[in-house]
Tab-separated table of C-alpha atoms in Angstrom:
chain	number	residue	atom	x	y	z
A	24	MET	CA	104.643	91.777	53.688
A	25	LYS	CA	103.862	92.638	50.043
A	26	TYR	CA	101.952	89.354	49.682
A	27	ILE	CA	99.945	90.032	52.819
A	28	LEU	CA	99.038	93.529	51.689
A	29	PHE	CA	98.013	92.267	48.245
A	30	SER	CA	95.867	89.510	49.764
A	31	LEU	CA	94.107	91.886	52.116
A	32	PHE	CA	93.503	94.292	49.245
A	33	ALA	CA	91.927	91.445	47.288
A	34	VAL	CA	89.664	90.614	50.233
A	35	THR	CA	88.447	94.172	50.802
A	36	SER	CA	88.573	95.845	47.389
A	37	CYS	CA	85.276	94.328	46.233
A	38	PHE	CA	83.428	96.334	48.898
A	39	ALA	CA	82.539	99.944	48.175
A	40	GLY	CA	82.363	101.326	51.717
A	41	GLU	CA	85.005	102.858	53.934
A	42	PHE	CA	86.705	101.498	57.022
A	43	THR	CA	86.332	103.337	60.313
A	44	SER	CA	87.880	102.688	63.713
A	45	LEU	CA	85.752	100.335	65.765
A	46	PHE	CA	86.672	102.005	69.067
A	47	ASN	CA	87.353	105.622	70.007
A	48	ASP	CA	90.769	106.573	71.367
A	49	ASN	CA	89.330	106.810	74.882
A	50	LEU	CA	87.146	103.687	74.478
A	51	SER	CA	84.051	105.755	75.272
A	52	ASN	CA	82.025	103.796	72.715
A	53	ALA	CA	82.887	100.482	74.360
A	54	THR	CA	81.421	98.491	77.232
A	55	TYR	CA	83.881	96.836	79.623
A	56	PRO	CA	84.568	96.568	83.372
A	57	GLU	CA	86.193	99.761	84.590
A	58	GLY	CA	89.975	99.629	84.683
A	59	VAL	CA	90.325	96.279	82.913
A	60	TRP	CA	90.984	97.412	79.346
A	61	THR	CA	93.480	100.111	78.380
A	62	ARG	CA	94.567	101.732	75.118
A	63	ASP	CA	98.023	103.285	75.009
A	64	ALA	CA	99.356	106.219	72.969
A	65	ASP	CA	100.215	103.869	70.099
A	66	GLY	CA	96.667	102.553	69.970
A	67	VAL	CA	97.484	99.151	71.469
A	68	MET	CA	94.681	97.680	73.552
A	69	THR	CA	95.156	95.049	76.252
A	70	ALA	CA	93.376	93.753	79.335
A	71	SER	CA	94.466	92.937	82.873
A	72	GLU	CA	91.711	90.342	83.373
A	73	ASP	CA	89.669	87.800	81.441
A	74	GLN	CA	86.934	90.241	80.484
A	75	ILE	CA	85.525	91.084	77.067
A	76	ILE	CA	85.405	94.577	75.633
A	77	TRP	CA	82.219	95.094	73.610
A	78	THR	CA	81.024	97.660	71.135
A	79	LYS	CA	78.020	99.628	72.311
A	80	LYS	CA	76.720	99.552	68.767
A	81	ASP	CA	75.134	96.527	67.094
A	82	TYR	CA	76.419	95.382	63.708
A	83	GLY	CA	74.927	93.206	61.008
A	84	SER	CA	77.040	92.294	57.968
A	85	PHE	CA	80.550	93.738	58.001
A	86	VAL	CA	84.218	93.460	57.133
A	87	LEU	CA	86.387	93.629	60.257
A	88	ARG	CA	90.143	93.955	60.073
A	89	LEU	CA	92.493	94.048	63.017
A	90	GLU	CA	95.963	93.260	64.234
A	91	PHE	CA	96.690	91.121	67.270
A	92	LYS	CA	99.771	89.902	69.105
A	93	ASN	CA	99.797	86.762	71.207
A	94	GLY	CA	101.735	86.113	74.360
A	95	GLU	CA	102.881	82.647	75.401
A	96	ALA	CA	99.810	80.344	75.516
A	97	THR	CA	97.322	83.076	74.569
A	98	ASN	CA	93.703	81.956	74.223
A	99	SER	CA	91.464	84.784	73.059
A	100	GLY	CA	88.849	85.449	70.429
A	101	VAL	CA	86.767	87.836	68.375
A	102	PHE	CA	83.030	87.669	69.053
A	103	PHE	CA	80.268	88.978	66.828
A	104	TYR	CA	76.510	88.712	66.331
A	105	ALA	CA	76.356	88.946	70.137
A	106	SER	CA	72.674	89.541	70.827
A	107	ASP	CA	73.050	89.158	74.620
A	108	ILE	CA	76.433	90.068	76.096
A	109	GLU	CA	75.396	88.766	79.505
A	110	ASN	CA	75.108	85.329	77.898
A	111	TRP	CA	77.796	85.757	75.267
A	112	VAL	CA	79.020	82.149	75.500
A	113	THR	CA	75.851	80.851	73.867
A	114	ASP	CA	74.604	84.008	72.139
A	115	SER	CA	77.497	84.940	69.868
A	116	VAL	CA	79.852	83.601	67.218
A	117	GLU	CA	83.551	83.324	68.090
A	118	VAL	CA	86.550	83.292	65.778
A	119	GLN	CA	89.347	81.870	67.873
A	120	ILE	CA	92.670	83.575	68.535
A	121	ALA	CA	95.324	81.354	70.080
A	122	ASP	CA	99.021	80.634	70.393
A	123	ASP	CA	98.974	77.450	68.329
A	124	TYR	CA	102.620	76.803	69.194
A	125	SER	CA	101.917	76.385	72.900
A	126	GLU	CA	101.932	72.881	74.392
A	127	ARG	CA	98.867	73.997	76.285
A	128	TRP	CA	96.773	74.104	73.097
A	129	LEU	CA	98.583	71.768	70.682
A	130	LYS	CA	96.602	68.724	71.810
A	131	ARG	CA	93.245	70.467	71.762
A	132	PRO	CA	90.829	69.927	68.859
A	133	ARG	CA	91.484	71.958	65.704
A	134	SER	CA	88.341	73.931	66.479
A	135	TRP	CA	90.254	75.429	69.425
A	136	GLN	CA	93.119	76.752	67.281
A	137	CYS	CA	93.695	80.140	65.718
A	138	GLY	CA	91.221	81.049	62.987
A	139	ALA	CA	88.699	78.408	64.018
A	140	PHE	CA	84.965	78.891	64.444
A	141	PHE	CA	85.453	78.032	68.088
A	142	GLY	CA	84.122	74.629	69.065
A	143	ARG	CA	82.525	74.189	65.653
A	144	GLN	CA	84.979	74.159	62.753
A	145	GLY	CA	88.768	74.152	62.702
A	146	ALA	CA	90.937	76.409	60.593
A	147	TYR	CA	92.129	74.955	57.282
A	148	LYS	CA	95.771	75.605	58.109
A	149	ARG	CA	98.027	77.214	60.675
A	150	ALA	CA	98.816	80.799	59.696
A	151	VAL	CA	99.340	82.489	63.066
A	152	LYS	CA	102.789	83.864	63.856
A	153	GLN	CA	104.915	83.098	66.879
A	154	PRO	CA	104.107	84.882	70.168
A	155	GLY	CA	105.395	88.440	70.202
A	156	GLU	CA	104.766	89.041	66.488
A	157	TRP	CA	101.855	91.035	65.101
A	158	ASN	CA	99.221	89.214	63.048
A	159	GLU	CA	96.569	90.657	60.750
A	160	MET	CA	93.084	89.146	60.647
A	161	VAL	CA	90.167	89.973	58.363
A	162	ILE	CA	86.671	88.654	59.107
A	163	VAL	CA	83.947	89.052	56.505
A	164	ALA	CA	80.481	88.350	57.908
A	165	SER	CA	77.616	88.573	55.434
A	166	GLY	CA	74.485	87.185	57.006
A	167	PRO	CA	75.189	83.502	57.723
A	168	MET	CA	78.354	83.392	55.600
A	169	VAL	CA	81.659	84.045	57.375
A	170	THR	CA	85.177	84.050	55.929
A	171	VAL	CA	88.373	84.454	57.948
A	172	HIS	CA	91.753	85.517	56.558
A	173	LEU	CA	94.857	85.400	58.735
A	174	ASN	CA	98.110	86.973	57.574
A	175	GLY	CA	96.942	86.926	53.977
A	176	VAL	CA	95.752	83.305	54.051
A	177	ARG	CA	92.109	82.228	53.940
A	178	VAL	CA	91.916	79.957	56.961
A	179	ASN	CA	88.174	79.423	57.330
A	180	THR	CA	84.811	79.774	55.643
A	181	PHE	CA	81.571	78.640	57.206
A	182	ASP	CA	77.833	79.003	56.801
A	183	LEU	CA	76.032	79.419	60.115
A	184	SER	CA	72.886	77.917	58.630
A	185	ASP	CA	74.719	74.564	58.385
A	186	PHE	CA	75.148	74.408	62.159
A	187	THR	CA	71.647	73.331	63.128
A	188	SER	CA	72.545	71.252	66.196
A	189	ALA	CA	73.714	72.465	69.580
A	190	LYS	CA	75.476	69.152	70.272
A	191	THR	CA	76.957	67.986	66.976
A	192	ASN	CA	78.749	69.846	64.206
A	193	PRO	CA	78.153	69.169	60.487
A	194	ASP	CA	81.340	67.045	60.353
A	195	GLY	CA	80.031	64.828	63.156
A	196	SER	CA	82.316	66.176	65.873
A	197	ALA	CA	80.892	66.963	69.285
A	198	THR	CA	80.341	70.561	70.318
A	199	PRO	CA	81.687	71.697	73.717
A	200	PRO	CA	78.754	71.296	76.132
A	201	TRP	CA	78.750	74.944	77.177
A	202	LEU	CA	77.892	75.976	73.598
A	203	SER	CA	74.286	75.012	74.148
A	204	LYS	CA	72.605	76.871	71.285
A	205	ALA	CA	72.695	76.005	67.594
A	206	PRO	CA	74.440	78.766	65.593
A	207	ALA	CA	71.841	78.504	62.834
A	208	GLY	CA	69.248	79.919	65.199
A	209	LEU	CA	71.254	82.907	66.418
A	210	PRO	CA	70.439	86.449	65.248
A	211	GLN	CA	72.857	87.690	62.603
A	212	TYR	CA	73.123	91.079	64.237
A	213	GLY	CA	74.699	92.199	67.483
A	214	LYS	CA	77.728	93.537	69.279
A	215	ILE	CA	81.384	92.814	68.524
A	216	GLY	CA	83.786	91.919	71.306
A	217	PHE	CA	87.378	90.937	72.069
A	218	GLN	CA	88.429	88.571	74.834
A	219	GLY	CA	90.961	89.716	77.411
A	220	LYS	CA	93.642	87.976	79.486
A	221	HIS	CA	92.303	84.431	79.521
A	222	GLY	CA	94.152	81.812	81.562
A	223	GLY	CA	96.774	84.346	82.595
A	224	ALA	CA	98.095	84.789	79.047
A	225	PRO	CA	98.092	88.295	77.539
A	226	ILE	CA	96.631	89.421	74.218
A	227	TYR	CA	97.184	92.718	72.407
A	228	PHE	CA	95.036	94.382	69.726
A	229	ARG	CA	95.534	97.414	67.502
A	230	ASN	CA	94.218	98.994	64.290
A	231	ILE	CA	90.727	97.544	64.666
A	232	GLU	CA	88.607	98.841	61.788
A	233	ILE	CA	85.201	97.977	60.398
A	234	MET	CA	83.303	98.449	57.166
A	235	GLU	CA	79.564	97.877	57.361
A	236	LEU	CA	78.014	96.067	54.415
């Protein structure tokens, strides 16, 4: 725990701003289907369906820190730079959250595993904890540059401007066909969202805070 706290301090201490809660206690500053997302007295958010909860506010560059807890076979994600939430699949950037220990996801490409730029670039290493344990993630998005830390480990860094093709990634791997827009052409400003109960597997979030840059 001391190492994790030191690492997160190192990530965030170079920024002069202050962190604020991304969502209000009653989620009044969020957009989501009524009744799907809840926030309990301890501040833990979860969803009963596969629906995304979005900020009403748009964000450009930021530092986002949060805690999440996977269930068995969780497949979720953090979305940002979402310029069109009706077409979020193509019009946002996703950092993947997943239960990497599940047989359901073990055989998927690395770009489907926790900490990945989903469908585009895999995480450098596995740092996610077992289902039922809380994880801490920090995402630093500064224009096209994005860095992801998971449990005190830097697991990904990518430059959106390198991803100029909708079909092929810079390493030559194929992009999932539903990701039909090149990330390099996406606006670097938009809403932030969190995916709900995808594939029947739960996901839990708490302590979601943001610092605008």
